[in-house]
mmCIF file of C-alpha atoms in Angstrom:
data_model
loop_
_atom_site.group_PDB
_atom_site.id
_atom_site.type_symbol
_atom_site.label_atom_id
_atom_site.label_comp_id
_atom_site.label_asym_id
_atom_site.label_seq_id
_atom_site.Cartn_x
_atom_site.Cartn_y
_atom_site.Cartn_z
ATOM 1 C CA UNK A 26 311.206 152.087 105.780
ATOM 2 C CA UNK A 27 308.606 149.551 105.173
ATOM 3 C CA UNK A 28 306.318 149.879 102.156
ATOM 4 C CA UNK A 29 303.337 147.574 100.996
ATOM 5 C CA UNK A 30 305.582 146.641 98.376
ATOM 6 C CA UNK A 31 307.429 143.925 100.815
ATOM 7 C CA UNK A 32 303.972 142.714 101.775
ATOM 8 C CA UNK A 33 303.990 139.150 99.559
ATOM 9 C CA UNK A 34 301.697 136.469 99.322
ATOM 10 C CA UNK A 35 303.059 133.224 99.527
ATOM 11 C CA UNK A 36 302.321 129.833 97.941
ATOM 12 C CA UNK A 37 302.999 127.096 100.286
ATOM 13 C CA UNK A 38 304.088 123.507 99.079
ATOM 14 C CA UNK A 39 301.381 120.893 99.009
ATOM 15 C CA UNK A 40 301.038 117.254 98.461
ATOM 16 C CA UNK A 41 298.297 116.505 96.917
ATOM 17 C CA UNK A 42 296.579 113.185 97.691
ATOM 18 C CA UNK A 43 293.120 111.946 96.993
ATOM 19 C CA UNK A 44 292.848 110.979 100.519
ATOM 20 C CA UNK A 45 293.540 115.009 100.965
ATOM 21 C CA UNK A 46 295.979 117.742 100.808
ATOM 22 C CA UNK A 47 299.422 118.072 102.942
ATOM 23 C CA UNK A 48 300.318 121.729 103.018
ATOM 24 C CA UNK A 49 303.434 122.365 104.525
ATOM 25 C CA UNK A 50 306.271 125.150 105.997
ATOM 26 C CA UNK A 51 309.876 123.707 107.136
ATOM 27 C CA UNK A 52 312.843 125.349 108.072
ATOM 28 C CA UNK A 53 314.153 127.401 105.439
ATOM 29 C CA UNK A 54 311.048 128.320 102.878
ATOM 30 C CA UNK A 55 310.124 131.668 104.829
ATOM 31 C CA UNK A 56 312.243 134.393 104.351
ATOM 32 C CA UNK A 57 312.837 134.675 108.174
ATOM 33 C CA UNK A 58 312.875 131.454 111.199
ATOM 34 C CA UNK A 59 310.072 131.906 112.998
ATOM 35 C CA UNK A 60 309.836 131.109 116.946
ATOM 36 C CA UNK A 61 306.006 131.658 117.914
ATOM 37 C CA UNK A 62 302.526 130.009 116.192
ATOM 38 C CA UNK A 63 300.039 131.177 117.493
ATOM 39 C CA UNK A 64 296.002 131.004 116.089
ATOM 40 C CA UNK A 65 292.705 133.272 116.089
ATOM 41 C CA UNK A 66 289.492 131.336 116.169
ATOM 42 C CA UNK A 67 285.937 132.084 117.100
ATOM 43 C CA UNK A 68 286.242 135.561 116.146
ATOM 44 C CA UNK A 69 281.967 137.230 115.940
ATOM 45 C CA UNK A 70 281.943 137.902 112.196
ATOM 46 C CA UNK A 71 281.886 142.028 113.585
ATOM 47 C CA UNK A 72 284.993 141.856 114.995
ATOM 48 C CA UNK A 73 288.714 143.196 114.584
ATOM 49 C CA UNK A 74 291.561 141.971 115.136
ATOM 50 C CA UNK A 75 295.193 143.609 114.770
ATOM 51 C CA UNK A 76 295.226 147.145 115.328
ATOM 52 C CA UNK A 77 298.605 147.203 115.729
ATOM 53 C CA UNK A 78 302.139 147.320 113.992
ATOM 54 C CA UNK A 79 305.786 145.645 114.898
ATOM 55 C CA UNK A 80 308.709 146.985 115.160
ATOM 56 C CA UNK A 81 310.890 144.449 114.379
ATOM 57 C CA UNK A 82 309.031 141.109 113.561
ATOM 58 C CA UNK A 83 307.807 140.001 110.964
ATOM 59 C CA UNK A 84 304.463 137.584 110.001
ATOM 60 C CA UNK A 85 302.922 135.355 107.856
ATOM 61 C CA UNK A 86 299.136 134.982 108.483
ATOM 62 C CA UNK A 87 297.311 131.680 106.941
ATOM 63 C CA UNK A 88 293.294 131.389 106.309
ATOM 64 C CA UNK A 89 293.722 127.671 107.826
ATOM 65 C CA UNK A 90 289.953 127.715 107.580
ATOM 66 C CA UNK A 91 286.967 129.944 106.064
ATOM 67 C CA UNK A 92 287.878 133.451 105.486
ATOM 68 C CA UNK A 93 289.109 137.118 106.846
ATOM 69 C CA UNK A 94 290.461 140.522 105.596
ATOM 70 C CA UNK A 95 293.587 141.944 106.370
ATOM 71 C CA UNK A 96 294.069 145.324 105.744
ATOM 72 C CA UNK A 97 297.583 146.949 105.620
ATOM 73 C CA UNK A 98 298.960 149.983 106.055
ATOM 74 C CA UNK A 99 302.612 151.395 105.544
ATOM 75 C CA UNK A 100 301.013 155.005 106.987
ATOM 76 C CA UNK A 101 301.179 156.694 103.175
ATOM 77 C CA UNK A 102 298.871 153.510 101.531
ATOM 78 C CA UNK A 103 296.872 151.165 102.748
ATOM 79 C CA UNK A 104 295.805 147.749 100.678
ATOM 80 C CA UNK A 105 293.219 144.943 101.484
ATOM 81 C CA UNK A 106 293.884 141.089 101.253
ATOM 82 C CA UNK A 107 291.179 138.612 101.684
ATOM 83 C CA UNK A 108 292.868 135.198 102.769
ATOM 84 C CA UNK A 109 290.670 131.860 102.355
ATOM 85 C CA UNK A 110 292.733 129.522 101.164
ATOM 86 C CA UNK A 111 295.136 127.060 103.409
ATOM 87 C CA UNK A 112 297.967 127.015 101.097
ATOM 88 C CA UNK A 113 298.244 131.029 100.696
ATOM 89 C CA UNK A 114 300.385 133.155 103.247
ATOM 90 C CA UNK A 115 300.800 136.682 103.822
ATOM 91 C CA UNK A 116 304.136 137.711 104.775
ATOM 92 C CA UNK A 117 303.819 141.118 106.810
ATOM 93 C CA UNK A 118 307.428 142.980 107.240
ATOM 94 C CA UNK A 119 307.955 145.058 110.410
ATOM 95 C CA UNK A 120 306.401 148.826 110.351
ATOM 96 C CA UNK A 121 303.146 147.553 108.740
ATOM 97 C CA UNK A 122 300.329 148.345 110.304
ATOM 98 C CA UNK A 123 297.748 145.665 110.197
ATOM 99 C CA UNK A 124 294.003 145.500 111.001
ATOM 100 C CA UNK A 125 292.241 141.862 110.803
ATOM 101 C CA UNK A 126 288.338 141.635 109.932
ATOM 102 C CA UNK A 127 285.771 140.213 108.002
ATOM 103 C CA UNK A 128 286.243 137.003 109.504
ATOM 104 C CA UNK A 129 283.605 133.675 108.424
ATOM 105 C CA UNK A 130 281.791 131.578 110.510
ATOM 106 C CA UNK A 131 284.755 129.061 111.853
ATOM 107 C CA UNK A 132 287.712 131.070 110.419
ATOM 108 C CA UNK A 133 290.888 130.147 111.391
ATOM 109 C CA UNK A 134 294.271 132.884 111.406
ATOM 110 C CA UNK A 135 296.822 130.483 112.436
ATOM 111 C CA UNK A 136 300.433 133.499 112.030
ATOM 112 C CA UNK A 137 303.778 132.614 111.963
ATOM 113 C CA UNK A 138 306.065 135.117 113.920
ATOM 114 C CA UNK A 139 309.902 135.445 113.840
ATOM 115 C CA UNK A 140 310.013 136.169 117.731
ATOM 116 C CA UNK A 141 308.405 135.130 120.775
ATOM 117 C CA UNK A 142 305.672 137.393 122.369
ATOM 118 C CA UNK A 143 307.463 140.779 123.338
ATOM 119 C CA UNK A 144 305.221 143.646 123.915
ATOM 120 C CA UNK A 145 307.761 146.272 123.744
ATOM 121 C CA UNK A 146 307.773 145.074 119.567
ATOM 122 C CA UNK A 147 304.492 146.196 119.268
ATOM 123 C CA UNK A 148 303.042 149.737 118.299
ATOM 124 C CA UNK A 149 299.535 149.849 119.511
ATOM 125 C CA UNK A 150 298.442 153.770 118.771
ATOM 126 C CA UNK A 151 298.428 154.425 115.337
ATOM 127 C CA UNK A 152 299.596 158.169 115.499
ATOM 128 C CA UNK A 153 302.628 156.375 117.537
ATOM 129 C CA UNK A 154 302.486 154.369 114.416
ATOM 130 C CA UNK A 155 302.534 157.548 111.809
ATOM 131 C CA UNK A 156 305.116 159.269 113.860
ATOM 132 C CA UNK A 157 307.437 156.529 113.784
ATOM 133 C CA UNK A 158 307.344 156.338 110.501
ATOM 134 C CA UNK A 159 308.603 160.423 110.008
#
């Protein structure tokens, strides 16, 4: 079962440059391959995102610019994050529940997933969510 103790923030590599920073993910640094990028942008400051869990995929979300929240939930706790830097990554595991908010004026969410798009991974209700976690 998944806890919000596998949740981990992760420090990507960077070259720095005075010309500007090179931040950086290659085959082998996360702790899964991923097979989908895919980005959240223009999202009204009021907004949510998320709402939903996986089944079997997992995530990293990166604040490629400005700011947002991420709330998780492993349906006994729930803990906030609030990504705004480029170089910082949270790694969701499957059976998280995650909600997305907060966001800035021109944030950017690029995520990371280990599969392609299958909707069949995804729990949508969250008492679906509760109950498949009894």
């Amino acid at each position: 079962m998944s806890k919000l103790s596998h949740i981990k923030l992760i420090e990507l590599p960077v070259i720095e440059d005075a010309r500007g920073n090179l931040a950086f993910i290659q085959e082998g640094f996360l702790s899964f391959n991923f097979k989908r990028i895919y980005y959240l942008y223009d999202v009204p400051s009021s907004a949510h995102r998320g709402g939903h869990s996986h089944i079997n995929q997992n995530e990293v979300l990166i604040a490629l610019s400005g700011s947002f929240e991420v709330i998780v939930d492993d349906g006994l706790d729930k803990k906030s994050y609030f990504l705004n830097k480029p170089n910082i990554g949270l790694h969701i595991t499957p059976g998280i529940w995650r909600e997305l908010g907060n966001f800035s004026s021109g944030a950017i969410c690029m995520v990371l997933n280990s599969d392609i798009f299958k909707e069949e991974d995804y729990i949508r209700d969250y008492v679906d969510f509760l109950q498949s976690k009894e």
